[in-house]
XYZ file of C-alpha atoms in Angstrom:
251
model
C 0.008 0.057 -0.011
C 2.831 2.396 1.018
C 4.671 1.438 -2.204
C 1.435 2.223 -4.306
C 1.044 5.611 -2.605
C 4.730 6.558 -3.146
C 4.411 5.429 -6.814
C 1.211 7.627 -7.361
C 2.659 10.777 -5.660
C 6.021 10.119 -7.567
C 4.259 10.500 -10.931
C 4.597 14.111 -12.212
C 1.230 14.082 -13.856
C -0.747 12.417 -10.989
C 0.954 14.904 -8.539
C 0.065 17.927 -10.714
C -3.655 16.879 -10.950
C -3.985 15.969 -7.242
C -2.090 19.016 -5.964
C -4.185 21.112 -8.078
C -7.347 19.852 -6.181
C -5.670 20.173 -2.726
C -4.191 23.631 -3.224
C -7.420 25.790 -2.913
C -8.407 23.883 0.251
C -4.917 24.436 1.829
C -4.835 28.036 0.779
C -8.279 28.670 2.318
C -7.597 26.887 5.504
C -4.201 28.726 5.795
C -5.980 32.106 5.397
C -8.700 31.243 7.850
C -6.562 29.878 10.505
C -3.869 32.379 10.449
C -6.429 35.233 10.634
C -8.301 33.698 13.542
C -5.077 32.721 15.384
C -3.215 35.883 15.006
C -6.278 38.082 15.467
C -7.310 36.306 18.597
C -3.818 36.106 19.986
C -2.538 39.585 19.131
C -5.668 41.438 20.064
C -7.806 39.477 22.514
C -5.574 36.970 24.461
C -4.810 38.213 28.078
C -1.288 39.578 28.746
C 1.211 37.397 30.327
C 1.612 37.875 34.014
C 5.446 38.345 33.654
C 6.043 39.631 30.189
C 3.004 41.689 29.618
C 2.129 42.135 26.013
C 5.494 41.496 24.726
C 4.680 37.768 24.907
C 2.356 38.133 21.905
C 5.417 37.673 19.559
C 4.945 34.018 20.259
C 1.985 33.856 17.874
C 4.382 34.461 15.026
C 7.664 33.205 16.440
C 6.572 29.714 17.705
C 4.702 28.759 14.457
C 7.664 30.017 12.338
C 10.233 28.128 14.398
C 8.266 24.868 14.487
C 7.690 25.138 10.714
C 11.410 25.921 10.059
C 12.420 22.638 11.810
C 9.552 20.553 10.259
C 10.471 21.786 6.740
C 14.000 20.471 7.211
C 12.658 17.132 8.189
C 10.706 17.263 4.905
C 13.954 17.912 3.069
C 15.671 14.928 4.698
C 12.690 12.693 3.863
C 12.704 13.893 0.218
C 16.481 13.267 0.120
C 15.956 9.534 1.265
C 13.231 9.148 -1.318
C 15.491 10.574 -3.904
C 18.506 8.458 -3.163
C 16.757 5.219 -2.177
C 13.763 5.076 -4.486
C 14.866 7.495 -7.203
C 11.623 9.376 -7.174
C 11.459 12.159 -9.668
C 9.520 14.449 -7.514
C 11.703 14.002 -4.407
C 14.286 16.590 -5.810
C 11.516 18.830 -6.837
C 10.108 18.794 -3.352
C 13.427 19.178 -1.657
C 14.561 22.222 -3.832
C 11.257 23.949 -3.566
C 10.759 23.588 0.182
C 14.159 24.842 1.038
C 13.536 28.568 0.379
C 10.365 28.296 2.346
C 12.111 26.901 5.200
C 14.919 29.520 4.893
C 12.369 32.275 5.167
C 10.664 30.599 8.073
C 13.920 30.445 9.954
C 14.608 34.153 9.224
C 11.168 34.982 10.609
C 11.836 32.833 13.696
C 15.254 34.448 14.309
C 14.002 37.938 13.741
C 10.888 37.621 15.991
C 13.018 36.017 18.584
C 15.449 38.988 18.493
C 12.367 41.261 19.029
C 11.303 39.130 21.822
C 14.728 38.899 23.282
C 15.350 42.586 23.704
C 12.795 43.261 26.432
C 13.227 39.813 27.922
C 16.964 39.395 28.027
C 18.082 42.960 27.452
C 19.834 42.007 23.980
C 18.621 41.260 20.603
C 21.040 38.358 20.161
C 23.045 36.088 22.530
C 25.112 33.046 21.613
C 22.529 30.884 23.282
C 22.460 27.131 22.235
C 18.951 27.385 20.829
C 19.531 30.573 18.917
C 22.920 29.351 17.619
C 21.507 26.099 16.439
C 18.721 27.950 14.705
C 21.274 30.136 12.935
C 23.009 26.945 11.850
C 19.701 25.698 10.443
C 19.557 28.924 8.342
C 22.958 28.181 6.981
C 21.975 24.752 6.147
C 19.033 25.949 4.141
C 21.149 28.383 2.333
C 23.667 25.635 1.630
C 21.127 23.367 -0.054
C 19.839 26.388 -2.104
C 23.295 27.355 -3.152
C 24.322 23.740 -3.937
C 21.417 23.277 -6.081
C 22.093 26.295 -8.089
C 25.849 25.841 -8.287
C 25.716 22.332 -9.862
C 24.409 22.446 -13.529
C 23.923 18.635 -13.854
C 20.317 17.990 -12.494
C 21.231 14.399 -11.199
C 24.423 15.459 -9.535
C 22.637 18.478 -7.960
C 19.817 16.298 -6.638
C 22.396 13.826 -5.085
C 24.378 16.560 -3.456
C 21.374 18.419 -2.015
C 19.961 15.196 -0.684
C 23.229 14.218 1.014
C 23.514 17.723 2.598
C 19.841 17.529 3.802
C 20.572 14.092 5.465
C 23.745 15.274 7.052
C 22.141 18.480 8.394
C 19.200 16.744 9.904
C 21.370 15.956 13.022
C 20.906 19.674 13.931
C 17.127 19.291 14.509
C 17.295 17.188 17.722
C 20.009 19.725 18.943
C 17.504 22.533 18.338
C 14.685 20.752 20.136
C 16.532 19.581 23.207
C 19.191 22.373 23.507
C 17.102 23.994 26.286
C 17.237 20.734 28.255
C 20.862 19.731 27.458
C 22.522 23.074 28.199
C 21.800 25.975 30.612
C 20.275 28.407 28.103
C 18.393 31.721 28.338
C 15.721 30.511 25.985
C 12.673 29.326 27.723
C 11.366 25.690 27.379
C 8.631 24.819 24.803
C 5.466 26.826 25.010
C 3.325 23.729 24.848
C 3.830 19.997 24.280
C 1.371 17.339 23.108
C 2.554 15.032 25.735
C 1.826 17.570 28.603
C -0.915 19.928 29.682
C -0.320 23.474 28.597
C 1.114 25.884 31.243
C -0.904 28.694 29.688
C -4.487 29.227 30.076
C -6.672 28.096 27.122
C -7.285 31.640 25.845
C -3.663 32.023 25.268
C -2.662 28.645 23.760
C -5.675 27.919 21.662
C -4.881 30.752 19.322
C -1.349 29.597 19.249
C -2.524 26.229 18.119
C -4.551 27.713 15.288
C -1.749 29.926 14.125
C 0.445 26.998 14.125
C -1.903 24.960 12.104
C -2.441 27.793 9.834
C 1.370 28.163 9.132
C 1.494 24.493 8.308
C -1.307 24.773 5.871
C 0.401 27.837 4.316
C 3.591 25.791 3.864
C 1.593 22.983 2.106
C -0.116 25.541 -0.168
C 3.122 27.383 -1.028
C 5.047 24.133 -1.647
C 2.461 22.641 -3.936
C 2.328 25.833 -5.972
C 6.049 25.996 -6.332
C 6.235 22.297 -7.134
C 3.533 22.497 -9.797
C 5.487 25.298 -11.545
C 8.737 23.243 -11.297
C 7.087 20.124 -12.672
C 5.627 21.990 -15.611
C 9.088 23.339 -16.347
C 10.714 19.827 -16.173
C 7.992 18.085 -18.026
C 7.615 20.741 -20.749
C 8.558 18.164 -23.383
C 5.722 15.736 -22.514
C 2.274 15.863 -24.129
C 0.258 16.504 -20.944
C 2.589 19.294 -19.677
C 2.678 20.950 -22.897
C -1.145 20.970 -23.136
C -1.351 22.376 -19.644
C 1.153 25.095 -20.426
C -0.866 26.072 -23.584
C -4.008 26.172 -21.449
C -2.617 28.420 -18.884
C -1.122 30.761 -21.463
C -4.514 30.911 -23.160
C -6.213 31.864 -19.846
C -3.664 34.741 -19.271
C -4.687 36.297 -22.720
């Protein structure tokens, strides 16, 4: 069953058709969840008893940081699929997800700096969590640069896959850095395995924002992959017909 599922999603035409059906739903869910989550969290959630209103940055910082780490796991999974099963779309997914992950890491670092100034008295400290997140950004930039520097598509795919797999060791370091070392960064805001420390009116909008960010990633990734699939498959009959149809619609 898993092999059949992988075979279907590995077909460029089948992926293009199915992603086209999923894309509007993901985009709509993303817009709705982010609007409700951020609106609720930024405007209506009660202020934190210690940090006051400055805590509200978590409604942007936490979803971006979680998504930045999750996207790198997607890169690693795509790397395995490309190296082991030689899936055509694995390299497409890896290369198109990397810029999204890089931007999410930038947002996480920038929002963390804004949060850190009133909390720690500095925009940046060489904290284990912050440093490992900065390394994550360099890994994303490395994957992007490597894919652009190597002209041969197969060689570029292998190189990017290997780098993604090597760099995945940084993800557990990011996650457990607060526990392994004495860091300034606070522990996780909430965990699926534990009861949230925050009241429901504070963590519920955060949960909605996180879900919205993940839907946003799915929508943007599908949109980027669809364009890349059309570019790579332009010589095939189905892709040529689709490109002609899209050009006709734009006239």
